[in-house]
PDB file of C-alpha atoms in Angstrom:
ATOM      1  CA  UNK A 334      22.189  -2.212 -69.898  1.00 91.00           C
ATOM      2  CA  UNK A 335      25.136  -3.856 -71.131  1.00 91.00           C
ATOM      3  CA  UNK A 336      24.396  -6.562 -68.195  1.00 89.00           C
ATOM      4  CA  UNK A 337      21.053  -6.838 -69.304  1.00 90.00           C
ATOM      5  CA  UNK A 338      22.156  -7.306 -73.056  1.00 92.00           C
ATOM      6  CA  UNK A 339      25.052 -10.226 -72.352  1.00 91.00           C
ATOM      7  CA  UNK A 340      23.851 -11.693 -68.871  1.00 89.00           C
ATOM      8  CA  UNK A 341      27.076 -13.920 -69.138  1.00 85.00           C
ATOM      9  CA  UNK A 342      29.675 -10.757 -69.288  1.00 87.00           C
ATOM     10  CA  UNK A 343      30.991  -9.438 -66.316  1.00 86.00           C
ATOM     11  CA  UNK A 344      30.515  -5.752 -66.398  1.00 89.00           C
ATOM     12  CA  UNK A 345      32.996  -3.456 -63.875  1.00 90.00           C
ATOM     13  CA  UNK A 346      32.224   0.117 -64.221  1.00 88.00           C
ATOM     14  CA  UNK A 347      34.938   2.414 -63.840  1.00 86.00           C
ATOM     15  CA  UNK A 348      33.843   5.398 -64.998  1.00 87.00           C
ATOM     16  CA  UNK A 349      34.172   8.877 -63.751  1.00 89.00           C
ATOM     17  CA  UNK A 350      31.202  10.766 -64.360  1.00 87.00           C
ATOM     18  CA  UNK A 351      31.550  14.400 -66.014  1.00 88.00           C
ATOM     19  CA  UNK A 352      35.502  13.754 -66.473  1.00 92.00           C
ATOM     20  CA  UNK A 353      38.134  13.922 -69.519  1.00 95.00           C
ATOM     21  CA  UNK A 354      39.679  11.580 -70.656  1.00 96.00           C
ATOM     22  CA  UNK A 355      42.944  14.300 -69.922  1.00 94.00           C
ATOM     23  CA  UNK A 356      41.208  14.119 -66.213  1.00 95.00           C
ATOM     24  CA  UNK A 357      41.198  10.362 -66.259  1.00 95.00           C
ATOM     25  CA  UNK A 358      44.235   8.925 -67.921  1.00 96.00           C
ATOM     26  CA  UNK A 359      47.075   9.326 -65.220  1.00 96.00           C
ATOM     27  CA  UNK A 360      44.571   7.691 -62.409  1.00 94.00           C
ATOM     28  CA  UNK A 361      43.105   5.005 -64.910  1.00 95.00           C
ATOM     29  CA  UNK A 362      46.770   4.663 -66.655  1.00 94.00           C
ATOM     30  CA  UNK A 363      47.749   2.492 -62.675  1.00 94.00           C
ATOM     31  CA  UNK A 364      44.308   0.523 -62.879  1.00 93.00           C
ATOM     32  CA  UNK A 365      44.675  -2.980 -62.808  1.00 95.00           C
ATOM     33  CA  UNK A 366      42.543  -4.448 -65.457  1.00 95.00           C
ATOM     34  CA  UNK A 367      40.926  -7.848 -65.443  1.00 94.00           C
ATOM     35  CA  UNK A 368      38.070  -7.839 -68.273  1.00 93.00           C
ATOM     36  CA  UNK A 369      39.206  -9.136 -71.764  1.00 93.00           C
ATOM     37  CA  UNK A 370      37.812  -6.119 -73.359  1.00 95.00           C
ATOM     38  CA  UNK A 371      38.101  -2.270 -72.062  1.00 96.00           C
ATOM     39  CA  UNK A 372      35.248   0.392 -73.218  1.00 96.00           C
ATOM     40  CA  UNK A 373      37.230   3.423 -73.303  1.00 97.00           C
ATOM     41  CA  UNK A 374      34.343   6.554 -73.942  1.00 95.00           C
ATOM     42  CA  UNK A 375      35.735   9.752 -73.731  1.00 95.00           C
ATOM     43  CA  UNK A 376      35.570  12.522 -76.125  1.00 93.00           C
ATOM     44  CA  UNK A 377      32.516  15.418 -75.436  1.00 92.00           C
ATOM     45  CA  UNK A 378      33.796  16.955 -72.190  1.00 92.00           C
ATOM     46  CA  UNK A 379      37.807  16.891 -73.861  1.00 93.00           C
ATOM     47  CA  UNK A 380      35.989  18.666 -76.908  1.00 90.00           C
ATOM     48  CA  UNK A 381      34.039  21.236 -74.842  1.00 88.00           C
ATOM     49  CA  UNK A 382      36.577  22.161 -72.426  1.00 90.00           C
ATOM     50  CA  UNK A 383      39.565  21.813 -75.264  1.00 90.00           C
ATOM     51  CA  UNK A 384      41.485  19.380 -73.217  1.00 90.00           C
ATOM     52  CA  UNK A 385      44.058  17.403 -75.342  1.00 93.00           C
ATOM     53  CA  UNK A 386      42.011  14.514 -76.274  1.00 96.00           C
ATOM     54  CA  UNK A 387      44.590  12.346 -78.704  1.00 97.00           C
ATOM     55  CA  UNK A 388      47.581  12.261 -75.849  1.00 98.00           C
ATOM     56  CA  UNK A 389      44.929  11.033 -73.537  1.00 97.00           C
ATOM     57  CA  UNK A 390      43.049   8.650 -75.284  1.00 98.00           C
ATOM     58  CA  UNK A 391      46.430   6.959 -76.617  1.00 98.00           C
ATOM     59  CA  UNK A 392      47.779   6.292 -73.296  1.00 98.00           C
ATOM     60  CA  UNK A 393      44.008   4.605 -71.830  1.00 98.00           C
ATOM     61  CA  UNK A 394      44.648   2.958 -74.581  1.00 98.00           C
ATOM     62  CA  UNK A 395      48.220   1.705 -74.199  1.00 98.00           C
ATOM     63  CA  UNK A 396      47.519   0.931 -70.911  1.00 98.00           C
ATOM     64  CA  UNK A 397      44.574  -0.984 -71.906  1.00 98.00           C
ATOM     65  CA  UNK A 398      46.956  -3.224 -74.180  1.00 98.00           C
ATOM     66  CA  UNK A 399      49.935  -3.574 -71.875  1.00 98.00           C
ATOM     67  CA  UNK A 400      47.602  -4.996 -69.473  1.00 97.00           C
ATOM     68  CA  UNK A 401      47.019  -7.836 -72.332  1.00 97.00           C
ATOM     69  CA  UNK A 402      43.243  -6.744 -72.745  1.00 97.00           C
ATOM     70  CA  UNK A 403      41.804  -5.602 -75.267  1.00 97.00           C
ATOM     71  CA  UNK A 404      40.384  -1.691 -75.994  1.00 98.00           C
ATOM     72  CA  UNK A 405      37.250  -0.792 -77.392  1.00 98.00           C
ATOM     73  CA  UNK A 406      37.004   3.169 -78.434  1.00 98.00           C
ATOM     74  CA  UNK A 407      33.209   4.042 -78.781  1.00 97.00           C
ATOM     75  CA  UNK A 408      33.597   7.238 -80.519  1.00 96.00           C
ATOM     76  CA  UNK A 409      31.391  10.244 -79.264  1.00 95.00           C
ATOM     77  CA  UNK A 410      27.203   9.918 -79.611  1.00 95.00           C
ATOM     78  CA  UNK A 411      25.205  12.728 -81.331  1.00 94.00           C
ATOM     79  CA  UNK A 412      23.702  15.647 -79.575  1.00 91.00           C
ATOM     80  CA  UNK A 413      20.989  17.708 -80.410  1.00 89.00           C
ATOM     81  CA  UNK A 414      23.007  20.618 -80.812  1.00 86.00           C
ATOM     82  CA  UNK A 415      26.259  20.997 -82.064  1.00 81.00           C
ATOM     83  CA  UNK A 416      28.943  20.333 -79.099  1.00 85.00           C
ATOM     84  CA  UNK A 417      32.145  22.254 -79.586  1.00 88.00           C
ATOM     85  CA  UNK A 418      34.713  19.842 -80.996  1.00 91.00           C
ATOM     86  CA  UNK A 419      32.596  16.834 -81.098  1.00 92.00           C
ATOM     87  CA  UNK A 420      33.573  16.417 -84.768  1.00 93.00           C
ATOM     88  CA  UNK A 421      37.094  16.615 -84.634  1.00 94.00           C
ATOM     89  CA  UNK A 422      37.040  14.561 -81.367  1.00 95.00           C
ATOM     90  CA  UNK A 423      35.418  11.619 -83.260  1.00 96.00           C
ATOM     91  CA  UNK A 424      37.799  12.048 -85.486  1.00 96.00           C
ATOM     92  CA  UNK A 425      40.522  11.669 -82.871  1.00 97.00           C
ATOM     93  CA  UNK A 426      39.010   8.428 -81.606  1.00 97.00           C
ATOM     94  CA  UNK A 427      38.291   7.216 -85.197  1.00 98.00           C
ATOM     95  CA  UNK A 428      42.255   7.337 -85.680  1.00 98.00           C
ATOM     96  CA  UNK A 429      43.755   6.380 -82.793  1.00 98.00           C
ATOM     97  CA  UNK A 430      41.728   3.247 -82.739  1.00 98.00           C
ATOM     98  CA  UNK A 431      42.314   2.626 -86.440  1.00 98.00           C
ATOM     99  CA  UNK A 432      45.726   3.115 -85.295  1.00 98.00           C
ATOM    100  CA  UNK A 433      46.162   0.929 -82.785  1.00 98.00           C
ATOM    101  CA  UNK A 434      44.115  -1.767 -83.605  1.00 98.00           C
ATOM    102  CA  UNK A 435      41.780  -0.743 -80.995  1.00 98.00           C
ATOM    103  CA  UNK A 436      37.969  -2.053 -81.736  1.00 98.00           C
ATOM    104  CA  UNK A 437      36.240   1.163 -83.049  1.00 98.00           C
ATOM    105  CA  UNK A 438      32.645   1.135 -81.768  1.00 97.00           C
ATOM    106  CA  UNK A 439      31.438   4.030 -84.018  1.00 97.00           C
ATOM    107  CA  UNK A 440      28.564   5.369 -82.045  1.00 97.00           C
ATOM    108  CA  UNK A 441      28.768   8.594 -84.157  1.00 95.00           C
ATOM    109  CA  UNK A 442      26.985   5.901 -87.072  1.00 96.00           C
ATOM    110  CA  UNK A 443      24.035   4.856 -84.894  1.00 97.00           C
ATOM    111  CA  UNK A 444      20.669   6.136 -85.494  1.00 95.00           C
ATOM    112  CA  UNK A 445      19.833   9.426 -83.496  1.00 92.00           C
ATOM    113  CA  UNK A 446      16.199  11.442 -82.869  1.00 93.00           C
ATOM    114  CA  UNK A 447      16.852  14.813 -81.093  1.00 92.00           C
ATOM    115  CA  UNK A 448      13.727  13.450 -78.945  1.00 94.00           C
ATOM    116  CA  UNK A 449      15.800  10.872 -78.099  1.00 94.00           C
ATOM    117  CA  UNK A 450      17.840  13.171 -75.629  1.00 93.00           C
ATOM    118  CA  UNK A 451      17.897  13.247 -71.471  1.00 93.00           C
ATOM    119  CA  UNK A 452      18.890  16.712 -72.298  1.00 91.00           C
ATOM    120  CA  UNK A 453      21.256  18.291 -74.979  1.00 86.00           C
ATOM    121  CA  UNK A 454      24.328  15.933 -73.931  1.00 87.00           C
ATOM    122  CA  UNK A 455      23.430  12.685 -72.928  1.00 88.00           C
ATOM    123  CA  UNK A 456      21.215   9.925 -74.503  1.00 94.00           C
ATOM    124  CA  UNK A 457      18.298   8.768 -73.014  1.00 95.00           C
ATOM    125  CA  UNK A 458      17.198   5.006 -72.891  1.00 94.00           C
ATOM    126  CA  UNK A 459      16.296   3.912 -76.266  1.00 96.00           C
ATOM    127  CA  UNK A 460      19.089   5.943 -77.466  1.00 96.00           C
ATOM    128  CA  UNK A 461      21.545   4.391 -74.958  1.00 96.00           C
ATOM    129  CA  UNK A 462      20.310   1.495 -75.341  1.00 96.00           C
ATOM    130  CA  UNK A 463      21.344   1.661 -79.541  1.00 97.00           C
ATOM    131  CA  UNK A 464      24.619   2.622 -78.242  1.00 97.00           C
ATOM    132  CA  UNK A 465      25.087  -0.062 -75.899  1.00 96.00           C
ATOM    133  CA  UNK A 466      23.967  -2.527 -78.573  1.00 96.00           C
ATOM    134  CA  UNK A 467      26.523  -0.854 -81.180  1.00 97.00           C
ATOM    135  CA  UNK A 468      29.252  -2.537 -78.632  1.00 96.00           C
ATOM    136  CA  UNK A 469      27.434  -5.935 -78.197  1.00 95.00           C
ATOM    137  CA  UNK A 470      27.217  -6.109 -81.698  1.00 95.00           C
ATOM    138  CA  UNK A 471      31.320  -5.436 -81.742  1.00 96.00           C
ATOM    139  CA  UNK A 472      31.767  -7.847 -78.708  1.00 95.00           C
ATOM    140  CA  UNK A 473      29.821 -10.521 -80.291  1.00 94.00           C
ATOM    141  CA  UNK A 474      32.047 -10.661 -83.820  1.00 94.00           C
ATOM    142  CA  UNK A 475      35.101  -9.877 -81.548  1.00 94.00           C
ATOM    143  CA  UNK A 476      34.266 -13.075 -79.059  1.00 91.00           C
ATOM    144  CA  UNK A 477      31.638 -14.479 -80.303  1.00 89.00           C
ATOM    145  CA  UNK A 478      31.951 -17.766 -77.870  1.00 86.00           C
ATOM    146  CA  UNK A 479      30.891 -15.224 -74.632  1.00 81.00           C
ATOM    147  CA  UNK A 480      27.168 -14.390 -76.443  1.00 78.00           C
ATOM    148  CA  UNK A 481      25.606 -16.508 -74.420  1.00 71.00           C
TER     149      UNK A 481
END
């Protein structure tokens, strides 16, 4: 989508499905990184399974900016229920970004329908797709020469 959005951006996807960011960090913390900006979107599964979120988060994102590039923290999307520690994980990501001058996506503040759910989790498309423009619209004022 993101592709689809920016044409010109090279996208790499290293995500892990279904992980934590505590799951994630110590294997993505060795990852070479060659993208000027790092989409770090973690949160619901550390919030669910109360895995410690902050430690986690801090060090992808240390990582992120000792490999000169630059993070981008989404915070955590709605659901149509309430997930357990959602909140306070969005929090979490709120902070840590604010505190180290991470780019804060804040996908908590785009516009959400219930119908708009794959299930009671994960977005479908013209949900995802506001997400996904929530970080164009944060790439574009961050580097606003790669638009096009």
């Amino acid at each position: 989508m993101l592709k689809r959005m920016r044409p010109a951006y090279t996208v790499l996807d290293n995500s892990v499905a279904g992980s934590t960011a505590a799951q994630r960090a110590p294997a993505f913390s060795s990852t070479p990184l060659t993208t000027h900006f790092v989409v770090l979107q973690h949160g619901i599964n550390d919030g669910q399974f109360g895995q410690p979120y902050e430690p986690a988060l801090r060090r992808m994102v240390a990582h992120v900016q000792a490999q000169g590039r630059t993070p981008v923290v989404t915070g955590l999307s709605r659901q149509t229920h309430p997930a357990p520690g959602r909140d306070a994980a969005d929090t979490i990501a709120r902070r840590v970004a604010g505190e180290t001058g991470a780019l804060f996506a804040d996908w908590g503040a785009v516009s959400f329908k219930p119908a708009e759910m794959a299930d009671v989790l994960h977005p479908a498309p013209a949900y995802s797709e506001r997400l996904v423009g929530r970080i164009v619209a944060l790439l574009d004022q961050a580097a606003p020469e790669c638009r096009y």
